[in-house]
Amino acid sequence: MALPQVSEFIVVSGNTLPNESKTDVTDKQTLLAVLQFLKKHNLKGTEDFLKKETGLQDTDVSQDTSAQTASEVAHALAAYKSDDDPSIYGDHYRDLKAFIETCLDVHKVEIATILYPVFVHMYLELVYNNHEHHAREFYMRFHGDQEWYYSEDLSKLATVTKQEHMAGSQIMENFKSSKFVLKMSRDSYTHLKRYLQEKQLKTLLNIIQEHLFIDVFDGVPRTKLQIDLASGGVLGEAAREANKSKVLYGLLKEPDINIPMEEEEEGGGEGEDKPKKKKQKRDPLLSKKSKNDPNAPPTTRIPMPELKDHDKLERINAYREALKKVKMGPNSLPSICFYTFHNALQGVTSIDVSEDSSLLCTGLGDSNIRVWSLTPNKLRAMKPVDELELIDKEADDVFERMMDDTTAEETKLLLSHSGPIYGTSFSPDKSYLTSSSEDGT
């Protein structure tokens, strides 16, 4: 038996069309797919606008969509068509269980993972071929042998008792979209393969080849605990290819900012009356060009907004502050400020300090957040809206005028959660404070 592989098929059904109409049909199918997507995500405005632009009526869309859906469902269910004797399904499944019981314990738990997907597809095959009595008997006989983490899916499967039920079944939608993934060591897979080749159970072979993907790995077989931790998914375990997509975790390149260089005064010679010359002081930090991070996403993926003049000025000041920093060493140790919270009663759950060390905030166990000013500048609230309208927006100190001096305090209490605060963080410009709490917000 050949190793089952994951494959993708594109099936085109219907009558042969003239060349002139193929493009029109393709465009209409694409349009219907877009409309179906918009309807699924409740984008009513965009859906109505697209219908209006293309001249489609609701009746046309519903008829075409229903016909397309019925065709897709019929094609997907056709895989279950079989002329086999319905009584052999129970015999083959019982034979498979008996083989697993005779395997060594080290292989038994891995090979047993095949029982659930085989059970589901055998049951669906019986239902599709109108063997309702045999399907019900098969379900009642073997559904109790499945693992506990499939109990919810088995309850949904039990509601599919007739062929017409399969079109709207959620579990049917899941199983027809992808193959069921199983992971098995090479030794365990060799035992299973040998059994299938010896028995030549046609029904079982067809199900494994058509509906299952066995991911074979080199190594020791997994234990029952390891299998249970990775099992329970609707479509089995995650395939190894699922985590192979590249993650762009790098940082974007810093925007280029023209930072004016500082000027140094230099003596004009022997005479004191001679004017002093000025020369530009070149910053060594600014002379280094930032390199593109190969792990960063392309800048064109999500266009970044242009920096405002205020943001550029803050970055320039940050660069200059970084240049003034003294290199730490034995002869130049940093200064450290310690802050003590009195009467906290073990209620402080998180602490954060702003980048310029001017603000400090604490998250508390009683769901409150308290912010302190670490500088002589007190914390102030913004003026009411009617007073803000009277402010001269062109003034240089417009931000200062927006603040209400009557509300100045050294500390502010923020009420926003209903559970203990787990984390707080200031934005770089101190305009925002984010927090996370036990209440999930």
Short mmCIF file of C-alpha atoms in Angstrom, two decimals:
data_model
loop_
_atom_site.label_atom_id
_atom_site.label_comp_id
_atom_site.label_asym_id
_atom_site.label_seq_id
_atom_site.Cartn_x
_atom_site.Cartn_y
_atom_site.Cartn_z
CA MET A 1 0.00 0.00 0.00
CA ALA A 2 1.39 3.38 -0.94
CA LEU A 3 1.84 6.01 1.74
CA PRO A 4 -1.19 8.35 1.73
CA GLN A 5 -0.22 11.83 0.62
CA VAL A 6 -1.81 15.25 0.97
CA SER A 7 -2.99 16.43 -2.41
CA GLU A 8 -5.10 19.27 -3.70
CA PHE A 9 -7.53 18.77 -6.55
CA ILE A 10 -9.27 21.36 -8.68
CA VAL A 11 -12.41 19.86 -10.15
CA VAL A 12 -14.18 21.61 -13.01
CA SER A 13 -17.66 20.30 -13.71
CA GLY A 14 -20.26 21.28 -16.25
CA ASN A 15 -20.72 21.37 -19.96
CA THR A 16 -18.08 22.56 -22.40
CA LEU A 17 -18.46 26.27 -23.03
CA PRO A 18 -17.43 28.39 -26.01
CA ASN A 19 -14.29 30.46 -25.53
CA GLU A 20 -16.27 33.71 -25.45
CA SER A 21 -18.42 32.62 -22.48
CA LYS A 22 -15.76 30.92 -20.35
CA THR A 23 -14.35 34.25 -19.20
CA ASP A 24 -17.82 35.56 -18.38
CA VAL A 25 -18.66 32.47 -16.34
CA THR A 26 -15.33 32.67 -14.49
CA ASP A 27 -15.87 36.35 -13.69
CA LYS A 28 -19.40 35.64 -12.46
CA GLN A 29 -18.20 32.81 -10.25
CA THR A 30 -15.52 35.08 -8.80
CA LEU A 31 -18.11 37.79 -8.19
CA LEU A 32 -20.44 35.34 -6.47
CA ALA A 33 -17.59 34.11 -4.28
CA VAL A 34 -16.83 37.69 -3.21
CA LEU A 35 -20.51 38.36 -2.46
CA GLN A 36 -20.71 35.14 -0.44
CA PHE A 37 -17.65 36.21 1.57
CA LEU A 38 -19.14 39.66 2.26
CA LYS A 39 -22.43 38.10 3.34
CA LYS A 40 -20.66 35.63 5.63
CA HIS A 41 -18.81 38.42 7.43
CA ASN A 42 -21.91 40.65 7.64
CA LEU A 43 -20.47 43.40 5.42
CA LYS A 44 -23.90 44.51 4.26
CA GLY A 45 -22.91 47.96 2.98
CA THR A 46 -20.10 46.65 0.78
CA GLU A 47 -22.29 43.80 -0.46
CA ASP A 48 -25.11 46.16 -1.52
CA PHE A 49 -22.67 48.54 -3.20
CA LEU A 50 -21.07 45.68 -5.19
CA LYS A 51 -24.49 44.39 -6.28
CA LYS A 52 -25.45 47.86 -7.42
CA GLU A 53 -22.24 48.33 -9.40
CA THR A 54 -22.52 44.94 -11.14
CA GLY A 55 -26.29 45.08 -11.68
CA LEU A 56 -26.98 41.77 -9.92
CA GLN A 57 -30.32 41.14 -8.25
CA ASP A 58 -30.81 39.26 -4.99
CA THR A 59 -32.70 36.50 -6.81
CA ASP A 60 -29.83 35.99 -9.26
CA VAL A 61 -27.31 35.76 -6.45
CA SER A 62 -29.40 33.32 -4.39
CA GLN A 63 -30.12 31.05 -7.37
CA ASP A 64 -26.52 30.96 -8.59
CA THR A 65 -25.15 30.50 -5.09
CA SER A 66 -27.58 27.68 -4.32
CA ALA A 67 -26.75 25.91 -7.58
CA GLN A 68 -23.02 26.31 -6.99
CA THR A 69 -23.28 25.08 -3.39
CA ALA A 70 -25.39 22.08 -4.40
CA SER A 71 -22.86 21.15 -7.08
CA GLU A 72 -19.95 21.43 -4.64
CA VAL A 73 -21.73 19.35 -2.00
CA ALA A 74 -22.72 16.69 -4.53
CA HIS A 75 -19.14 16.39 -5.74
CA ALA A 76 -17.76 16.19 -2.20
CA LEU A 77 -20.25 13.53 -1.17
CA ALA A 78 -19.63 11.47 -4.30
CA ALA A 79 -16.45 10.16 -2.66
CA TYR A 80 -18.67 8.07 -0.34
CA LYS A 81 -20.45 6.26 -3.16
CA SER A 82 -19.90 2.53 -2.79
CA ASP A 83 -21.49 -0.72 -3.95
CA ASP A 84 -20.02 -2.79 -1.12
CA ASP A 85 -22.14 -5.01 1.07
CA PRO A 86 -23.15 -2.86 4.10
CA SER A 87 -22.53 -5.73 6.49
CA ILE A 88 -18.79 -5.81 5.76
CA TYR A 89 -18.20 -2.39 7.35
CA GLY A 90 -18.75 -3.73 10.84
CA ASP A 91 -16.66 -6.83 10.07
CA HIS A 92 -13.73 -4.79 8.73
CA TYR A 93 -13.83 -2.39 11.67
CA ARG A 94 -13.95 -5.28 14.16
CA ASP A 95 -11.03 -6.93 12.33
CA LEU A 96 -9.03 -3.68 12.57
CA LYS A 97 -9.71 -3.45 16.31
CA ALA A 98 -8.65 -7.07 16.82
CA PHE A 99 -5.38 -6.43 14.98
CA ILE A 100 -4.63 -3.40 17.17
CA GLU A 101 -5.23 -5.45 20.31
CA THR A 102 -2.61 -7.99 19.19
CA CYS A 103 0.07 -5.32 18.63
CA LEU A 104 2.78 -4.61 21.15
CA ASP A 105 1.89 -1.95 23.69
CA VAL A 106 4.55 0.37 22.30
CA HIS A 107 2.78 0.40 18.89
CA LYS A 108 -0.81 -0.17 20.02
CA VAL A 109 -1.56 3.37 21.21
CA GLU A 110 -0.23 4.94 18.00
CA ILE A 111 -2.03 2.61 15.60
CA ALA A 112 -5.24 3.00 17.62
CA THR A 113 -5.45 6.66 16.54
CA ILE A 114 -6.71 5.42 13.17
CA LEU A 115 -9.91 4.03 14.71
CA TYR A 116 -11.81 7.33 15.03
CA PRO A 117 -11.41 8.67 11.46
CA VAL A 118 -12.10 5.22 10.01
CA PHE A 119 -15.23 4.96 12.17
CA VAL A 120 -16.51 8.37 10.99
CA HIS A 121 -15.94 7.72 7.29
CA MET A 122 -17.41 4.22 7.43
CA TYR A 123 -20.52 5.62 9.07
CA LEU A 124 -20.83 8.42 6.49
CA GLU A 125 -20.40 5.90 3.68
CA LEU A 126 -23.26 3.82 5.02
CA VAL A 127 -25.48 6.88 5.38
CA TYR A 128 -24.67 8.17 1.89
CA ASN A 129 -25.53 4.83 0.29
CA ASN A 130 -28.93 4.77 2.07
CA HIS A 131 -28.07 1.94 4.47
CA GLU A 132 -29.76 3.68 7.39
CA HIS A 133 -30.36 0.56 9.47
CA HIS A 134 -26.77 -0.67 9.09
CA ALA A 135 -25.43 2.84 9.80
CA ARG A 136 -27.42 3.10 13.04
CA GLU A 137 -26.33 -0.37 14.09
CA PHE A 138 -22.69 0.43 13.24
CA TYR A 139 -22.80 3.65 15.27
CA MET A 140 -24.40 2.05 18.34
CA ARG A 141 -21.90 -0.81 18.22
CA PHE A 142 -18.64 1.13 18.00
CA HIS A 143 -19.16 4.76 19.07
CA GLY A 144 -18.42 3.87 22.70
CA ASP A 145 -14.91 2.72 21.73
CA GLN A 146 -13.81 6.24 20.71
CA GLU A 147 -11.73 8.55 22.89
CA TRP A 148 -13.52 10.95 25.23
CA TYR A 149 -12.25 14.08 23.46
CA TYR A 150 -14.29 13.16 20.36
CA SER A 151 -17.59 12.96 22.27
CA GLU A 152 -18.88 16.33 21.03
CA ASP A 153 -18.16 15.49 17.39
CA LEU A 154 -19.76 12.07 17.81
CA SER A 155 -22.94 13.72 19.09
CA LYS A 156 -23.08 15.83 15.92
CA LEU A 157 -22.35 12.76 13.80
CA ALA A 158 -25.30 10.92 15.36
CA THR A 159 -27.70 13.53 13.94
CA VAL A 160 -26.68 12.60 10.37
CA THR A 161 -28.94 9.63 9.67
CA LYS A 162 -29.98 10.27 6.05
CA GLN A 163 -28.24 11.31 2.87
CA GLU A 164 -29.99 14.70 2.79
CA HIS A 165 -28.68 15.45 6.29
CA MET A 166 -25.09 15.35 5.04
CA ALA A 167 -25.36 18.56 2.98
CA GLY A 168 -25.90 20.79 6.02
CA SER A 169 -23.89 18.88 8.60
CA GLN A 170 -21.08 20.80 10.30
CA ILE A 171 -18.94 17.71 10.85
CA MET A 172 -19.47 16.79 7.20
CA GLU A 173 -18.23 20.24 6.16
CA ASN A 174 -15.09 19.72 8.23
CA PHE A 175 -14.30 16.24 6.95
CA LYS A 176 -14.88 17.04 3.27
CA SER A 177 -12.59 20.10 3.32
CA SER A 178 -9.36 18.38 4.43
CA LYS A 179 -7.87 15.01 5.17
CA PHE A 180 -7.67 13.76 8.74
CA VAL A 181 -4.05 14.07 9.94
CA LEU A 182 -2.41 11.31 11.97
CA LYS A 183 1.18 11.18 13.22
CA MET A 184 2.80 7.78 13.51
CA SER A 185 6.33 6.48 13.99
CA ARG A 186 7.84 4.53 11.13
CA ASP A 187 7.84 1.26 13.10
CA SER A 188 4.14 1.56 13.96
CA TYR A 189 3.28 2.52 10.39
CA THR A 190 5.18 -0.53 9.10
CA HIS A 191 3.02 -2.81 11.27
CA LEU A 192 -0.17 -1.16 10.00
CA LYS A 193 0.98 -1.29 6.39
CA ARG A 194 1.84 -4.99 6.63
CA TYR A 195 -1.61 -5.76 8.09
CA LEU A 196 -3.41 -3.86 5.31
CA GLN A 197 -1.38 -5.58 2.60
CA GLU A 198 -2.07 -9.03 4.04
CA LYS A 199 -5.81 -8.56 4.62
CA GLN A 200 -6.56 -6.54 1.46
CA LEU A 201 -9.65 -4.98 3.03
CA LYS A 202 -10.90 -2.85 0.14
CA THR A 203 -13.24 -0.66 2.16
CA LEU A 204 -10.58 0.11 4.75
CA LEU A 205 -7.89 0.75 2.11
CA ASN A 206 -10.10 3.20 0.21
CA ILE A 207 -10.86 5.22 3.35
CA ILE A 208 -7.20 5.45 4.36
CA GLN A 209 -6.05 6.47 0.89
CA GLU A 210 -8.88 8.94 0.18
CA HIS A 211 -9.54 10.58 3.54
CA LEU A 212 -6.47 10.17 5.77
CA PHE A 213 -2.99 11.66 5.79
CA ILE A 214 -0.50 9.68 7.88
CA ASP A 215 2.53 11.78 8.82
CA VAL A 216 5.32 9.24 9.35
CA PHE A 217 8.31 10.29 11.45
CA ASP A 218 11.57 8.59 12.41
CA GLY A 219 11.96 7.94 16.11
CA VAL A 220 10.47 6.06 19.03
CA PRO A 221 6.67 5.66 19.13
CA ARG A 222 4.82 8.20 21.25
CA THR A 223 3.18 7.37 24.56
CA LYS A 224 -0.54 7.58 25.31
CA LEU A 225 -0.04 10.84 27.20
CA GLN A 226 1.85 12.44 24.32
CA ILE A 227 -0.85 11.41 21.85
CA ASP A 228 -3.69 12.67 24.05
CA LEU A 229 -2.03 16.06 24.43
CA ALA A 230 -1.91 16.54 20.65
CA SER A 231 -5.22 14.88 19.71
CA GLY A 232 -8.84 15.99 19.85
CA GLY A 233 -8.85 18.32 16.86
CA VAL A 234 -11.65 18.16 14.31
CA LEU A 235 -9.18 17.22 11.58
CA GLY A 236 -6.68 15.35 13.72
CA GLU A 237 -3.25 16.61 14.65
CA ALA A 238 -1.48 19.60 13.17
CA ALA A 239 0.65 18.76 10.15
CA ARG A 240 4.34 19.58 10.33
CA GLU A 241 3.97 21.97 7.40
CA ALA A 242 1.56 24.09 9.45
CA ASN A 243 4.41 25.78 11.31
CA LYS A 244 6.81 26.19 8.38
CA SER A 245 5.54 29.56 7.19
CA LYS A 246 8.08 32.30 7.75
CA VAL A 247 7.29 34.68 10.58
CA LEU A 248 8.44 38.27 9.99
CA TYR A 249 9.33 39.15 13.56
CA GLY A 250 11.97 41.81 12.85
CA LEU A 251 11.67 45.54 13.43
CA LEU A 252 10.92 47.96 10.64
CA LYS A 253 13.68 50.31 9.54
CA GLU A 254 13.66 53.59 11.39
CA PRO A 255 12.44 56.48 9.21
CA ASP A 256 15.16 58.77 7.91
CA ILE A 257 15.19 62.04 9.83
CA ASN A 258 17.53 64.90 8.99
CA ILE A 259 18.92 65.86 12.37
CA PRO A 260 20.77 69.20 12.40
CA MET A 261 24.27 68.87 13.80
CA GLU A 262 25.24 70.93 16.82
CA GLU A 263 27.70 73.80 16.36
CA GLU A 264 30.80 74.30 18.48
CA GLU A 265 32.51 77.64 19.00
CA GLU A 266 36.16 77.69 18.30
CA GLY A 267 38.74 80.43 19.13
CA GLY A 268 39.52 82.95 16.38
CA GLY A 269 43.21 83.31 17.18
CA GLU A 270 45.38 85.34 19.55
CA GLY A 271 43.20 88.45 19.73
CA GLU A 272 40.15 88.34 21.91
CA ASP A 273 38.27 90.80 19.69
CA LYS A 274 38.35 88.54 16.68
CA PRO A 275 35.03 86.78 16.03
CA LYS A 276 34.91 83.15 16.99
CA LYS A 277 34.37 80.64 14.22
CA LYS A 278 31.75 77.96 14.49
CA LYS A 279 32.20 74.48 13.23
CA GLN A 280 29.64 71.75 13.01
CA LYS A 281 29.95 68.93 15.47
CA ARG A 282 29.27 65.57 13.82
CA ASP A 283 27.46 63.04 15.92
CA PRO A 284 29.04 59.59 15.64
CA LEU A 285 25.68 57.96 16.38
CA LEU A 286 23.99 59.71 13.46
CA SER A 287 26.75 58.82 11.02
CA LYS A 288 25.77 55.16 11.26
CA LYS A 289 23.17 54.15 8.72
CA SER A 290 20.41 51.89 9.92
CA LYS A 291 20.33 48.57 8.11
CA ASN A 292 17.26 46.72 6.94
CA ASP A 293 16.37 43.77 9.16
CA PRO A 294 16.01 40.66 6.93
CA ASN A 295 13.35 39.36 9.31
CA ALA A 296 11.27 42.54 9.18
CA PRO A 297 8.10 42.71 7.07
CA PRO A 298 8.27 44.82 3.90
CA THR A 299 7.41 48.46 4.44
CA THR A 300 4.82 48.27 1.67
CA ARG A 301 2.78 45.54 3.38
CA ILE A 302 1.08 48.01 5.70
CA PRO A 303 1.80 51.64 4.74
CA MET A 304 3.03 53.49 7.79
CA PRO A 305 1.76 57.04 8.43
CA GLU A 306 4.25 59.84 7.99
CA LEU A 307 5.79 61.25 11.14
CA LYS A 308 4.40 64.58 12.29
CA ASP A 309 6.71 67.47 13.11
CA HIS A 310 6.04 66.92 16.80
CA ASP A 311 7.08 63.25 16.53
CA LYS A 312 10.22 64.15 14.57
CA LEU A 313 11.21 66.69 17.21
CA GLU A 314 10.81 64.10 19.96
CA ARG A 315 13.01 61.64 18.06
CA ILE A 316 15.67 64.29 17.51
CA ASN A 317 15.67 65.08 21.22
CA ALA A 318 15.87 61.37 22.03
CA TYR A 319 18.90 60.97 19.73
CA ARG A 320 20.64 63.92 21.35
CA GLU A 321 19.87 62.67 24.84
CA ALA A 322 21.36 59.30 23.90
CA LEU A 323 24.58 61.04 22.80
CA LYS A 324 24.88 62.84 26.12
CA LYS A 325 24.66 59.65 28.11
CA VAL A 326 27.86 58.70 29.86
CA LYS A 327 29.19 55.24 29.21
CA MET A 328 28.75 53.21 32.37
CA GLY A 329 31.82 51.80 34.04
CA PRO A 330 33.59 51.54 37.39
CA ASN A 331 34.33 55.27 37.35
CA SER A 332 30.89 56.39 36.18
CA LEU A 333 28.18 54.43 37.92
CA PRO A 334 24.52 55.28 37.30
CA SER A 335 22.28 57.00 39.82
CA ILE A 336 19.35 54.97 41.11
CA CYS A 337 16.13 56.21 42.69
CA PHE A 338 14.19 53.90 44.99
CA TYR A 339 10.49 54.36 45.67
CA THR A 340 8.68 52.72 48.56
CA PHE A 341 4.93 52.16 48.74
CA HIS A 342 3.64 52.52 52.29
CA ASN A 343 0.50 50.79 53.54
CA ALA A 344 0.25 48.83 50.31
CA LEU A 345 -0.89 45.69 52.17
CA GLN A 346 0.53 43.52 49.37
CA GLY A 347 -1.98 45.12 47.00
CA VAL A 348 0.51 46.36 44.38
CA THR A 349 0.37 43.90 41.49
CA SER A 350 2.26 45.79 38.74
CA ILE A 351 4.50 48.85 38.32
CA ASP A 352 5.65 50.85 35.30
CA VAL A 353 7.72 54.01 34.83
CA SER A 354 7.54 56.26 31.77
CA GLU A 355 10.57 56.51 29.48
CA ASP A 356 11.60 59.95 30.78
CA SER A 357 11.10 58.82 34.42
CA SER A 358 8.53 61.55 35.03
CA LEU A 359 5.52 59.32 35.73
CA LEU A 360 5.01 56.16 37.77
CA CYS A 361 1.90 54.01 37.81
CA THR A 362 0.88 50.98 39.85
CA GLY A 363 -1.78 48.37 39.25
CA LEU A 364 -3.57 47.34 42.42
CA GLY A 365 -5.31 44.20 43.54
CA ASP A 366 -8.58 46.11 44.11
CA SER A 367 -8.84 46.78 40.32
CA ASN A 368 -7.66 50.41 40.58
CA ILE A 369 -4.69 52.12 38.93
CA ARG A 370 -2.81 54.97 40.57
CA VAL A 371 -0.46 57.35 38.74
CA TRP A 372 2.16 59.57 40.41
CA SER A 373 4.18 62.49 39.08
CA LEU A 374 7.88 62.11 39.92
CA THR A 375 8.65 65.73 38.99
CA PRO A 376 7.45 69.08 40.37
CA ASN A 377 4.92 69.20 37.52
CA LYS A 378 1.59 68.02 38.88
CA LEU A 379 -0.98 65.94 37.05
CA ARG A 380 -3.80 67.98 35.53
CA ALA A 381 -7.05 67.16 33.78
CA MET A 382 -8.14 68.72 30.49
CA LYS A 383 -10.50 71.69 30.50
CA PRO A 384 -14.18 71.25 29.60
CA VAL A 385 -15.16 71.29 25.94
CA ASP A 386 -16.76 74.74 26.08
CA GLU A 387 -13.53 76.22 27.44
CA LEU A 388 -11.35 74.38 24.91
CA GLU A 389 -13.26 76.04 22.07
CA LEU A 390 -12.09 79.47 23.31
CA ILE A 391 -8.38 78.57 23.20
CA ASP A 392 -6.21 80.07 20.47
CA LYS A 393 -5.16 77.02 18.49
CA GLU A 394 -2.26 78.91 16.88
CA ALA A 395 -0.63 79.74 20.21
CA ASP A 396 2.79 78.23 20.93
CA ASP A 397 1.68 76.95 24.33
CA VAL A 398 -1.65 75.57 23.16
CA PHE A 399 -1.10 72.26 24.98
CA GLU A 400 -0.39 74.11 28.21
CA ARG A 401 -3.56 76.16 27.87
CA MET A 402 -5.65 73.02 27.41
CA MET A 403 -4.90 71.86 30.96
CA ASP A 404 -6.98 72.85 33.99
CA ASP A 405 -4.69 74.09 36.77
CA THR A 406 -7.46 73.77 39.37
CA THR A 407 -7.26 69.97 39.07
CA ALA A 408 -3.49 69.75 39.65
CA GLU A 409 -2.55 66.86 41.95
CA GLU A 410 0.54 64.77 42.61
CA THR A 411 -1.40 61.54 42.10
CA LYS A 412 -4.47 60.41 40.19
CA LEU A 413 -6.68 57.35 40.72
CA LEU A 414 -7.98 55.59 37.59
CA LEU A 415 -11.06 53.32 37.74
CA SER A 416 -11.43 51.06 34.72
CA HIS A 417 -11.48 47.36 35.69
CA SER A 418 -13.38 44.87 37.82
CA GLY A 419 -10.48 42.60 38.75
CA PRO A 420 -6.83 42.76 39.87
CA ILE A 421 -4.50 44.61 37.50
CA TYR A 422 -1.89 42.32 35.94
CA GLY A 423 0.11 44.83 33.89
CA THR A 424 0.44 48.52 33.04
CA SER A 425 2.51 50.31 30.40
CA PHE A 426 3.06 53.93 29.33
CA SER A 427 3.29 54.85 25.67
CA PRO A 428 6.64 56.43 24.66
CA ASP A 429 5.11 59.91 24.50
CA LYS A 430 3.18 59.45 27.79
CA SER A 431 -0.11 60.17 26.01
CA TYR A 432 -1.57 56.73 26.72
CA LEU A 433 -1.54 54.18 29.52
CA THR A 434 -2.55 50.61 28.75
CA SER A 435 -3.54 48.07 31.38
CA SER A 436 -4.57 44.42 31.56
CA SER A 437 -6.73 42.86 34.23
CA GLU A 438 -8.22 39.61 35.44
CA ASP A 439 -11.54 40.70 33.90
CA GLY A 440 -10.09 40.05 30.42
CA THR A 441 -9.89 43.69 29.32
#
